[in-house]
Coordinates of C-alpha atoms and ligand atoms in Angstrom, one line a residue:
M13 CA -24.4 37.0 63.7
K14 CA -28.1 36.4 64.5
T15 CA -29.0 34.8 61.3
A16 CA -26.0 32.5 61.6
A17 CA -26.9 31.4 65.1
A18 CA -30.5 30.9 64.0
S19 CA -29.7 28.3 61.3
P20 CA -29.2 25.0 63.1
A21 CA -26.1 22.8 62.4
P22 CA -27.0 20.0 60.0
P23 CA -27.7 16.7 61.8
L24 CA -24.8 14.2 61.7
A25 CA -26.8 11.7 59.7
T26 CA -26.9 13.8 56.6
G27 CA -23.3 14.9 56.8
P28 CA -20.7 13.5 54.4
Y29 CA -20.5 9.7 54.4
K30 CA -17.5 8.2 56.3
G31 CA -16.2 4.7 55.9
R32 CA -15.8 1.9 53.4
L33 CA -18.1 1.7 50.4
E34 CA -21.0 -0.8 50.4
W35 CA -22.9 -1.9 47.4
P36 CA -26.4 -0.9 48.7
L37 CA -25.1 2.6 49.3
L38 CA -23.6 2.9 45.8
L39 CA -26.8 1.6 44.3
Q40 CA -28.8 4.1 46.2
W41 CA -26.5 6.9 45.0
L42 CA -26.7 5.7 41.5
R43 CA -30.5 5.8 41.7
E44 CA -30.4 9.3 43.2
D45 CA -28.2 10.5 40.4
G46 CA -30.6 9.0 37.9
W47 CA -28.0 6.6 36.5
V48 CA -29.9 3.4 37.3
G49 CA -33.6 2.7 37.2
A50 CA -35.7 1.2 40.0
E51 CA -36.2 -2.0 38.2
D52 CA -32.5 -2.6 37.6
A53 CA -31.7 -1.7 41.1
D54 CA -34.2 -4.2 42.5
R55 CA -32.9 -6.9 40.3
V56 CA -29.3 -6.4 41.3
T57 CA -30.3 -6.1 45.0
A58 CA -32.1 -9.4 44.9
R59 CA -29.1 -11.1 43.2
F60 CA -26.5 -9.6 45.5
R61 CA -28.5 -10.4 48.6
A62 CA -28.4 -14.1 47.6
G63 CA -24.7 -14.4 48.4
P64 CA -21.8 -12.5 49.9
S65 CA -18.8 -11.5 47.8
S66 CA -15.3 -10.5 48.5
L67 CA -15.2 -8.2 45.5
H68 CA -14.9 -4.5 45.9
P69 CA -18.5 -3.0 45.5
L70 CA -17.4 -1.0 42.4
V71 CA -16.1 -4.2 40.8
R72 CA -19.1 -6.2 41.8
L73 CA -21.5 -3.6 40.4
G74 CA -19.3 -3.2 37.4
G75 CA -19.9 -6.8 36.6
A76 CA -23.6 -6.8 37.1
G77 CA -24.4 -5.9 33.6
L78 CA -26.2 -2.6 34.5
T79 CA -26.7 -0.1 31.7
R80 CA -26.8 3.7 32.2
R81 CA -30.3 5.2 32.2
S82 CA -30.8 8.6 30.5
A83 CA -33.7 11.0 30.2
A84 CA -34.9 9.1 27.1
G85 CA -34.7 5.7 28.8
A86 CA -32.0 3.2 28.5
S87 CA -28.9 4.6 26.8
G88 CA -27.3 1.2 26.3
V89 CA -24.0 2.4 27.8
L90 CA -22.6 -0.4 30.0
L91 CA -21.8 0.6 33.6
D92 CA -18.5 -1.1 33.9
T93 CA -16.1 -0.7 36.8
E94 CA -14.1 2.1 35.1
L95 CA -17.2 4.2 34.3
L96 CA -18.6 3.6 37.9
T97 CA -15.2 4.8 39.3
E98 CA -15.4 7.9 37.2
W99 CA -18.9 8.5 38.4
L100 CA -17.9 8.0 42.0
A101 CA -15.0 10.5 41.7
G102 CA -17.5 13.1 40.5
R103 CA -19.9 12.3 43.3
C104 CA -17.3 12.7 46.0
G105 CA -15.6 15.7 44.4
M106 CA -12.2 14.2 43.8
P107 CA -10.3 14.0 40.5
Y108 CA -10.6 10.7 38.6
L109 CA -7.4 9.0 37.5
R110 CA -6.8 6.2 35.1
I111 CA -3.5 4.9 36.3
D112 CA -0.8 5.2 33.6
P113 CA 2.0 2.8 34.7
L114 CA 4.6 4.7 32.7
R115 CA 3.9 7.9 34.5
V116 CA 4.1 6.5 38.0
D117 CA 7.3 7.2 39.9
V118 CA 7.8 3.5 40.7
G119 CA 11.1 4.0 42.5
R120 CA 9.5 6.1 45.2
V121 CA 6.2 4.5 46.0
S122 CA 7.7 2.6 48.9
D123 CA 9.0 5.8 50.4
V124 CA 5.4 6.8 51.0
M125 CA 4.0 3.7 52.5
S126 CA 4.7 0.0 52.9
V127 CA 3.0 -2.5 50.6
Q128 CA 0.9 -3.8 53.5
Y129 CA -0.2 -0.3 54.3
A130 CA -1.1 0.3 50.7
Q131 CA -3.0 -3.0 50.3
S132 CA -5.0 -2.6 53.5
R133 CA -6.1 1.0 52.5
L134 CA -6.7 0.1 48.9
A135 CA -4.5 3.1 48.1
L136 CA -1.5 3.5 45.9
P137 CA 1.0 6.5 45.7
V138 CA 1.3 7.5 42.1
Q139 CA 3.3 10.7 42.2
V140 CA 5.8 12.1 44.7
G141 CA 6.3 15.9 44.2
A142 CA 8.3 18.4 46.1
T143 CA 5.3 19.5 48.2
E144 CA 2.6 17.1 47.4
V145 CA 2.1 13.3 47.1
T146 CA -0.7 12.1 44.9
I147 CA -2.3 8.9 46.1
A148 CA -4.9 6.9 44.2
T149 CA -7.6 5.2 46.2
A150 CA -10.8 3.3 45.6
E151 CA -12.1 4.2 49.1
P152 CA -12.6 7.9 49.0
Y153 CA -14.7 8.1 52.1
D154 CA -12.2 6.1 54.2
T155 CA -9.6 8.7 54.9
G156 CA -8.7 8.3 58.6
W157 CA -5.1 7.4 57.7
L158 CA -4.3 10.6 55.7
G159 CA -2.8 12.6 58.6
E160 CA -0.5 9.7 59.4
I161 CA 0.9 9.7 55.8
E162 CA 1.1 13.5 55.6
S163 CA 3.3 13.7 58.7
H164 CA 5.4 10.7 57.5
V165 CA 6.2 12.2 54.1
R166 CA 6.1 15.8 55.3
R167 CA 4.0 16.7 52.2
N168 CA 0.3 17.3 51.5
V169 CA -1.6 14.4 50.1
K170 CA -3.8 14.8 47.1
L171 CA -6.3 12.0 46.8
V172 CA -7.6 10.8 43.4
V173 CA -10.1 8.1 42.7
A174 CA -9.1 5.1 40.6
N175 CA -10.4 1.7 39.6
P176 CA -10.0 -0.7 42.5
D177 CA -8.9 -3.6 40.2
E178 CA -6.1 -1.5 38.8
I179 CA -5.0 -0.3 42.2
R180 CA -4.7 -3.9 43.4
R181 CA -2.9 -5.0 40.3
Y182 CA -0.4 -2.1 40.2
T183 CA 0.2 -2.2 43.9
T184 CA 1.5 -5.7 43.6
E185 CA 3.6 -4.9 40.5
F186 CA 5.0 -1.5 41.6
Y187 CA 6.1 -2.8 45.0
A188 CA 7.6 -5.9 43.5
L189 CA 9.5 -3.8 41.0
A190 CA 10.7 -1.3 43.5
R191 CA 12.0 -4.2 45.6
S192 CA 13.7 -5.8 42.6
V193 CA 15.5 -2.6 41.7
R194 CA 16.7 -2.3 45.3
N195 CA 17.8 -5.9 45.4
A196 CA 19.6 -5.7 42.1
Q197 CA 21.3 -2.5 43.2
K198 CA 22.4 -4.1 46.4
S199 CA 23.9 -7.2 44.7
G200 CA 25.6 -4.9 42.2
E201 CA 27.2 -2.9 45.1
V202 CA 28.5 -6.0 46.8
A203 CA 29.9 -7.4 43.6
T204 CA 31.6 -4.2 42.3
G205 CA 33.9 -5.3 39.5
A206 CA 32.6 -8.8 39.4
S207 CA 29.0 -8.1 38.5
F208 CA 29.0 -10.5 35.6
E209 CA 29.8 -13.6 37.7
Q210 CA 27.3 -12.4 40.2
L211 CA 24.6 -12.2 37.5
V212 CA 25.4 -15.5 36.0
E213 CA 24.9 -16.9 39.5
L214 CA 21.7 -15.0 39.8
G215 CA 20.4 -16.4 36.5
K216 CA 21.5 -19.9 37.4
T217 CA 20.0 -20.0 40.8
A218 CA 16.9 -17.9 40.2
K219 CA 14.7 -21.0 40.1
T220 CA 15.6 -22.2 43.6
L221 CA 15.8 -18.7 45.2
D222 CA 12.8 -17.1 46.9
A223 CA 10.9 -15.0 44.5
N224 CA 11.9 -11.8 46.4
D225 CA 15.5 -12.4 45.7
Q226 CA 15.3 -12.6 42.0
G227 CA 16.2 -8.9 41.5
V228 CA 17.3 -8.6 38.0
V229 CA 15.2 -11.4 36.7
Q230 CA 12.1 -9.7 37.9
V231 CA 13.1 -6.3 36.5
V232 CA 13.7 -7.8 33.1
D233 CA 10.3 -9.7 33.2
W234 CA 8.6 -6.5 34.3
L235 CA 10.2 -4.6 31.5
W236 CA 9.0 -7.1 28.8
Q237 CA 5.5 -7.3 30.2
Y238 CA 5.1 -3.5 30.2
A239 CA 6.6 -3.2 26.7
F240 CA 4.0 -5.8 25.4
D241 CA 1.2 -4.1 27.4
Q242 CA 2.1 -0.8 25.9
R243 CA 2.3 -2.1 22.3
A244 CA 5.9 -1.0 22.1
S245 CA 7.8 -2.0 19.0
D246 CA 11.3 -1.4 20.5
I247 CA 12.9 -1.3 23.9
H248 CA 16.0 0.8 24.4
L249 CA 18.4 0.4 27.4
E250 CA 20.6 3.5 27.3
P251 CA 23.4 4.0 29.8
R252 CA 24.0 7.7 30.4
R253 CA 26.3 9.6 32.6
D254 CA 24.4 9.2 35.9
M255 CA 21.5 6.9 35.2
G256 CA 20.4 4.4 32.7
A257 CA 17.3 5.4 30.7
I258 CA 14.7 2.8 29.6
R259 CA 12.8 4.0 26.6
F260 CA 9.9 2.4 24.6
R261 CA 9.0 3.2 21.0
I262 CA 5.3 3.2 20.6
D263 CA 3.7 4.0 17.2
G264 CA 7.0 5.3 16.0
V265 CA 7.7 7.7 18.9
L266 CA 10.1 7.1 21.8
H267 CA 9.0 7.5 25.4
T268 CA 11.2 7.5 28.4
V269 CA 9.5 5.1 30.8
Y270 CA 12.0 4.6 33.6
Q271 CA 15.4 5.5 35.0
V272 CA 17.5 2.9 36.8
P273 CA 21.0 3.1 38.4
L274 CA 23.7 2.2 35.9
A275 CA 24.7 -0.9 37.8
V276 CA 21.1 -2.2 37.5
M277 CA 21.0 -1.4 33.8
A278 CA 24.3 -3.2 33.2
A279 CA 22.9 -6.2 35.1
M280 CA 19.7 -6.1 33.0
T281 CA 21.7 -6.0 29.8
S282 CA 23.8 -8.9 30.9
R283 CA 20.8 -11.0 31.8
I284 CA 19.1 -10.3 28.4
K285 CA 22.4 -11.1 26.6
L286 CA 22.5 -14.4 28.6
L287 CA 19.0 -15.3 27.6
G288 CA 19.8 -14.3 24.0
R289 CA 22.8 -16.6 23.9
M290 CA 25.1 -13.7 23.3
D291 CA 28.7 -13.4 24.5
V292 CA 28.1 -11.7 27.9
V293 CA 31.7 -10.9 28.4
E294 CA 32.1 -9.1 25.1
K295 CA 31.1 -5.5 25.7
R296 CA 33.3 -3.6 23.2
R297 CA 31.9 -4.9 20.0
P298 CA 28.3 -4.7 18.6
L299 CA 26.5 -8.0 19.0
D300 CA 23.3 -9.5 17.7
G301 CA 21.0 -12.0 19.3
R302 CA 17.4 -13.2 19.4
I303 CA 15.0 -14.2 22.2
K304 CA 11.7 -16.0 22.1
T305 CA 9.4 -15.3 25.0
R306 CA 5.8 -15.5 25.8
R307 CA 3.3 -12.8 26.5
P308 CA 1.8 -13.0 29.9
E309 CA -1.6 -14.8 30.1
G310 CA -4.3 -12.6 28.7
A311 CA -7.2 -11.1 30.8
D312 CA -9.4 -13.8 29.4
G313 CA -7.2 -16.5 30.9
K314 CA -5.9 -17.7 27.5
P315 CA -2.2 -18.5 27.3
G316 CA -0.2 -15.6 26.0
G317 CA 1.2 -15.9 22.4
E318 CA 4.8 -16.1 21.5
V319 CA 6.8 -13.0 21.0
E320 CA 10.1 -12.8 19.3
M321 CA 12.7 -10.2 20.0
R322 CA 15.8 -9.3 18.0
L323 CA 18.6 -7.9 20.2
S324 CA 21.5 -5.7 19.3
T325 CA 24.1 -4.0 21.5
L326 CA 26.4 -1.1 20.8
P327 CA 29.3 0.1 22.9
T328 CA 28.7 3.8 23.9
A329 CA 30.6 6.3 26.0
F330 CA 28.8 5.3 29.2
G331 CA 28.5 1.6 28.6
E332 CA 26.7 -1.0 26.5
K333 CA 23.5 0.2 24.9
M334 CA 20.9 -2.4 24.0
V335 CA 17.9 -2.3 21.7
M336 CA 15.3 -5.0 21.6
R337 CA 13.1 -5.0 18.6
I338 CA 9.8 -6.8 19.3
F339 CA 8.2 -8.9 16.7
D340 CA 4.8 -10.0 17.8
P341 CA 3.4 -12.5 15.3
Q342 CA 0.0 -11.1 16.0
T343 CA 1.1 -7.7 14.7
V344 CA 3.8 -8.7 12.2
V345 CA 1.7 -11.3 10.4
K346 CA -1.8 -10.1 9.8
G347 CA -4.6 -11.2 7.6
L348 CA -4.6 -9.3 4.3
P349 CA -7.7 -7.2 5.2
A350 CA -5.9 -6.0 8.4
L351 CA -3.0 -4.6 6.4
G352 CA -5.3 -1.6 5.5
F353 CA -5.6 -2.2 1.8
G354 CA -8.3 -0.2 0.1
E355 CA -10.9 -2.3 -1.6
H356 CA -9.5 -1.8 -5.1
E357 CA -5.8 -2.5 -4.1
G358 CA -6.8 -5.4 -1.9
R359 CA -8.6 -7.2 -4.6
A360 CA -5.8 -6.6 -7.2
W361 CA -3.1 -7.7 -4.7
A362 CA -5.0 -10.9 -3.8
E363 CA -5.3 -11.7 -7.5
L364 CA -1.6 -10.9 -8.2
I365 CA -0.1 -13.1 -5.4
H366 CA -2.0 -16.1 -6.6
R367 CA -0.4 -16.1 -10.1
P368 CA 1.8 -19.1 -10.7
H369 CA 5.0 -17.3 -11.6
G370 CA 6.6 -13.9 -12.0
I371 CA 8.3 -11.2 -9.8
I372 CA 6.3 -9.1 -7.3
L373 CA 8.2 -6.2 -5.8
V374 CA 7.4 -4.3 -2.6
T375 CA 9.1 -0.9 -2.3
G376 CA 9.4 1.9 0.2
P377 CA 11.9 3.3 2.7
T378 CA 13.0 1.4 5.9
G379 CA 10.1 1.3 8.4
S380 CA 7.4 1.5 5.8
G381 CA 6.0 -1.9 6.7
K382 CA 7.4 -4.0 3.8
T383 CA 8.2 -6.9 6.0
T384 CA 4.7 -7.1 7.5
T385 CA 3.2 -7.0 4.0
L386 CA 5.6 -9.8 2.8
Y387 CA 5.3 -12.1 5.8
S388 CA 1.5 -11.7 5.8
T389 CA 1.3 -12.4 2.1
L390 CA 3.6 -15.4 2.3
K391 CA 1.8 -16.8 5.3
Q392 CA -1.4 -16.8 3.2
L393 CA 0.3 -18.7 0.4
A394 CA 2.2 -21.2 2.6
T395 CA 0.0 -24.2 2.5
E396 CA 1.0 -27.9 2.9
E397 CA 1.3 -28.2 -0.9
V398 CA 3.9 -25.5 -1.6
N399 CA 7.5 -24.9 -0.5
V400 CA 8.0 -21.3 0.6
C401 CA 11.6 -20.4 0.9
T402 CA 13.2 -17.1 2.0
I403 CA 16.6 -15.6 2.0
E404 CA 16.8 -12.6 4.3
D405 CA 19.1 -10.2 5.9
P406 CA 18.4 -10.6 8.8
I407 CA 15.5 -13.0 9.4
E408 CA 13.1 -10.6 11.0
M409 CA 10.9 -13.2 12.5
I410 CA 10.9 -17.0 12.5
E411 CA 7.8 -18.3 10.8
P412 CA 7.4 -22.1 11.0
A413 CA 5.5 -22.3 7.7
F414 CA 8.6 -20.9 5.8
N415 CA 12.0 -22.3 5.2
Q416 CA 14.1 -19.3 6.1
T417 CA 17.8 -18.7 5.4
Q418 CA 19.9 -15.7 6.5
V419 CA 22.6 -14.2 4.3
Q420 CA 26.1 -14.5 5.8
P421 CA 28.5 -12.1 4.0
A422 CA 31.4 -13.4 6.1
L423 CA 30.8 -16.8 4.6
D424 CA 30.4 -15.4 1.1
M425 CA 26.7 -16.1 1.2
G426 CA 25.0 -13.0 -0.1
F427 CA 21.5 -12.8 -1.6
A428 CA 22.7 -14.1 -5.0
E429 CA 24.6 -17.1 -3.6
G430 CA 21.7 -17.9 -1.2
L431 CA 19.2 -17.7 -4.0
R432 CA 21.4 -20.0 -6.1
A433 CA 21.5 -22.6 -3.3
L434 CA 17.8 -22.2 -2.6
M435 CA 16.9 -22.9 -6.3
R436 CA 18.2 -26.4 -5.8
Q437 CA 15.8 -26.9 -2.9
D438 CA 12.7 -27.4 -5.2
P439 CA 11.0 -24.1 -4.1
D440 CA 7.6 -22.9 -5.3
I441 CA 7.5 -19.5 -3.8
I442 CA 10.7 -17.5 -3.0
M443 CA 11.2 -14.4 -1.0
V444 CA 14.5 -12.5 -1.5
G445 CA 15.0 -10.0 1.2
E446 CA 16.2 -7.3 -1.1
I447 CA 17.5 -6.8 -4.6
R448 CA 20.6 -4.7 -4.2
D449 CA 22.7 -5.7 -7.2
L450 CA 22.5 -7.0 -10.8
E451 CA 23.6 -10.5 -9.8
T452 CA 20.7 -10.9 -7.3
A453 CA 18.3 -9.3 -9.9
E454 CA 19.5 -11.8 -12.5
M455 CA 19.0 -14.8 -10.1
A456 CA 15.5 -13.6 -9.3
I457 CA 14.6 -13.3 -13.0
Q458 CA 16.0 -16.7 -13.6
A459 CA 13.8 -18.1 -10.9
A460 CA 10.7 -16.4 -12.3
L461 CA 11.5 -17.6 -15.8
T462 CA 11.7 -21.1 -14.6
G463 CA 8.2 -21.1 -13.2
H464 CA 8.6 -19.6 -9.6
L465 CA 6.8 -16.9 -7.9
V466 CA 9.4 -14.5 -6.5
F467 CA 8.8 -11.7 -3.9
S468 CA 11.4 -9.1 -3.1
T469 CA 11.9 -5.5 -1.9
L470 CA 13.6 -2.4 -3.2
H471 CA 14.3 1.0 -1.7
T472 CA 12.5 3.4 -4.1
N473 CA 10.1 6.2 -3.6
D474 CA 7.3 4.8 -5.6
A475 CA 6.2 1.9 -7.7
V476 CA 7.4 3.2 -11.1
G477 CA 10.7 4.0 -9.4
A478 CA 11.3 0.2 -8.8
V479 CA 11.1 -0.5 -12.5
T480 CA 13.5 2.3 -13.2
R481 CA 15.8 1.0 -10.5
L482 CA 16.0 -2.5 -12.1
A483 CA 16.9 -0.9 -15.4
D484 CA 19.6 1.2 -13.7
L485 CA 21.1 -2.0 -12.2
G486 CA 21.5 -3.2 -15.8
V487 CA 18.5 -5.5 -16.2
P488 CA 17.4 -5.4 -19.9
G489 CA 13.9 -4.1 -20.6
Y490 CA 12.7 -7.3 -22.2
L491 CA 13.6 -9.3 -19.0
I492 CA 11.7 -6.8 -16.8
S493 CA 8.7 -6.9 -19.0
A494 CA 8.8 -10.7 -19.1
T495 CA 9.1 -11.3 -15.4
V496 CA 7.8 -8.4 -13.2
I497 CA 4.1 -8.8 -12.8
G498 CA 3.4 -6.1 -10.2
V499 CA 5.0 -3.5 -7.9
L500 CA 3.6 -2.4 -4.5
A501 CA 4.8 0.9 -3.1
Q502 CA 3.9 1.5 0.6
R503 CA 4.1 3.8 3.6
L504 CA 2.9 3.8 7.1
V505 CA 0.9 6.6 8.6
R506 CA -0.2 6.9 12.3
T507 CA -3.9 6.5 12.8
L508 CA -5.9 8.8 14.9
C509 CA -6.8 7.6 18.4
P510 CA -10.5 6.6 18.2
A511 CA -11.0 7.5 21.9
C512 CA -10.2 11.2 21.6
K513 CA -10.3 12.3 18.0
V514 CA -12.6 15.1 17.1
R515 CA -14.2 16.3 13.8
D516 CA -12.0 18.6 11.8
E517 CA -14.3 20.9 9.9
A518 CA -11.4 22.8 8.3
T519 CA -10.4 19.8 6.2
T520 CA -13.1 19.9 3.6
R521 CA -13.6 18.2 0.3
D522 CA -12.0 21.3 -1.5
V523 CA -9.0 21.1 0.7
L524 CA -8.5 17.4 0.0
D525 CA -9.1 17.8 -3.7
D526 CA -6.6 20.6 -3.8
F527 CA -4.2 18.3 -1.9
A528 CA -4.6 15.3 -4.3
R529 CA -4.7 17.4 -7.5
P530 CA -5.0 16.3 -10.3
W531 CA -6.9 13.5 -8.7
R532 CA -10.3 13.9 -7.2
L533 CA -11.6 12.0 -4.2
S534 CA -14.7 9.9 -4.5
G535 CA -17.0 9.3 -1.6
G536 CA -17.8 11.4 1.5
V537 CA -15.4 13.5 3.4
R538 CA -15.4 13.2 7.2
A539 CA -12.0 14.3 8.5
Y540 CA -10.9 14.2 12.2
K541 CA -8.0 15.7 14.1
P542 CA -6.0 14.5 17.1
V543 CA -6.6 15.6 20.7
G544 CA -4.7 13.3 23.1
C545 CA -5.8 11.2 26.0
L546 CA -4.5 8.4 28.2
E547 CA -5.3 5.7 25.7
C548 CA -2.9 7.2 23.2
R549 CA -0.3 8.6 25.7
H550 CA -1.4 12.1 24.8
T551 CA -0.2 11.9 21.3
G552 CA -3.6 11.8 19.6
F553 CA -2.6 8.7 17.6
R554 CA -2.8 5.0 18.2
G555 CA -1.5 2.4 15.8
R556 CA -0.5 2.7 12.2
A557 CA -2.0 1.8 8.9
G558 CA -0.5 1.2 5.4
L559 CA -0.9 3.3 2.4
Y560 CA -0.5 1.4 -0.9
E561 CA 0.1 2.2 -4.5
L562 CA -0.1 -0.9 -6.8
L563 CA 1.4 -1.0 -10.3
L564 CA 0.1 -3.9 -12.4
M565 CA 2.2 -4.7 -15.4
N566 CA -0.4 -5.0 -18.1
D567 CA 0.3 -4.9 -21.9
A568 CA 0.4 -1.1 -22.0
A569 CA 2.8 -1.0 -19.0
R570 CA 5.0 -3.6 -20.6
A571 CA 5.1 -1.6 -23.8
A572 CA 6.5 1.3 -21.8
V573 CA 9.3 -0.9 -20.5
H574 CA 10.4 -2.7 -23.6
P575 CA 12.1 -2.0 -26.0
A576 CA 13.0 1.2 -24.2
L577 CA 12.0 2.3 -20.7
D578 CA 9.9 5.4 -20.6
A579 CA 9.0 6.1 -17.0
D580 CA 6.4 8.8 -17.9
A581 CA 4.7 6.5 -20.3
L582 CA 4.8 3.7 -17.7
R583 CA 3.2 6.0 -15.1
R584 CA 0.5 7.1 -17.5
A585 CA -0.3 3.5 -18.5
A586 CA -0.5 2.5 -14.8
V587 CA -2.8 5.4 -13.9
K588 CA -5.0 4.6 -16.8
D589 CA -5.2 1.0 -15.4
G590 CA -6.2 2.2 -12.0
L591 CA -3.0 3.0 -10.1
R592 CA -3.7 5.4 -7.3
P593 CA -0.6 7.2 -6.0
L594 CA 0.4 7.0 -2.3
R595 CA -0.7 10.6 -1.7
L596 CA -4.2 9.9 -3.0
A597 CA -4.4 6.8 -0.9
G598 CA -3.5 9.0 2.1
G599 CA -6.1 11.6 1.1
M600 CA -8.7 8.9 1.2
K601 CA -7.7 7.8 4.6
V602 CA -8.0 11.4 5.7
A603 CA -11.5 11.6 4.2
E604 CA -12.5 8.5 6.1
G605 CA -11.3 10.0 9.4
H606 CA -8.4 7.6 10.0
T607 CA -5.4 9.9 9.8
T608 CA -4.5 13.6 9.2
L609 CA -3.3 15.5 6.2
A610 CA 0.0 16.3 8.1
E611 CA 0.7 12.6 8.6
V612 CA 0.1 11.9 4.9
L613 CA 2.2 14.9 3.8
R614 CA 5.1 13.8 5.9
N615 CA 5.1 10.2 4.8
T616 CA 4.3 10.3 1.1
P617 CA 6.2 11.6 -2.0
G618 CA 4.6 14.5 -3.9
L619 CA 2.4 14.0 -6.9
Ligands
ZN7 ZN1 -6.4 9.4 22.6

């Protein structure tokens, strides 16, 4: 007792700081923590004193071009707002949070506090649990309002620190969205049984209505924007028994991002059908449509690029299910280097596609990236001087540089008929979506023999398999050897998230050599394994890359096709000429640290 009484209470001045953040204080703390040197601090002080700013101090300092100092001197790491936010969280002893919009319970943020309340406190509820509410803030020392909220929601509040810019942005978006869902639900309730007319009215009058009344329009806009932000390839709207689930496919994996009342989902589907010029009344048959929209303006202020979506609906037990497949020209049409060709295959492919005539086949299962390869290749070839024509089923993406035609089986226009019509259009380069039958194969051969360059796809496991397949369709060996000049087999593998991947010491050269036997890998081995972080939605992977196997029809390969097809001899000839099988291409991507053995094993045929 005596000792306790003897130690004086700390003077108030050195107690924990209370109030809003100020830049001089943050700068002082950064210096105390050894993150910023005296010279840098003086420079920033002089500059900031020169003029006031309405920016949050973390944002202002984050834009000051400061670099982190380390024991050895300047480390060169830029102290941006995000890093400063993380530092501040550590300093005030609160968890740091990078807000993940897909994990926020958007429907309930407004139960916790009003938008005005959130904006004035620079705080945003991000999770509402049974006993606890998590609130992100960029003012961790300004907490006088906590008690008020705790008694209002009858839960404990857990504060986390987040980037002030993101809190501002998401506060606007989440509250607007929550309001839209409420409005859409309200108008749905009023118009029970007549929701279609209601929606058409909504769509028609949206321009003259106050922005707050746009309900469904806003929800749909929000949905697209998030899908683009999250690099989703598909959006699913799935009516279930009680609620409608919205799911995004990102890097090949589906994620549930939001649940909405069934009435709202039906309204969203109707609005999207309306925009896609589909029959909004027809809900019992599957329908197709297409929408062209724009990405929102980028952070750099540049106008957003065009995005094309292919729509399809399917009647299910609980209503109409809709899938939107997103074709972003920036990701569908890439420069050839961005396709992920190895040096050897890349050079050979570039040479092949510049030949004047012949057939080039791309093969692989659905979803192996054939369309991207073909569009990207044709885009390279489509200059003012040549006529590039395609016949597709369906047209995946409208590309102004091509003349594209869609097959219409109902009108008796399949690939063969389309190709016949197309031949009268003075084409130079032709892309036939797929060779499924002898008739189409014969037309393609005819086109190649008369001096055209023809691209097409087949569904086979590997490059040699495509040649076998043509023979199986009934194409004579001499025609194959006279026209086919190359076959590219391909697969997609997920690539490791660069933000969180760690070295994988267990995947050594011996392991990889064993995996690729009888081949041996050249070059160094530096394998990585997935971990998972916010950047990659805790999957450990981000993006996908192509694996390629290129068969070039040289003299030896042609001899293996004609007069009699010998698949083994063809494979031997191709390998001798430098063909590297898909699995070996995958092994090399593992050695370079881009993907994992498990990914390659799952996606490539055995050797
Ligand atoms: Zn990651």
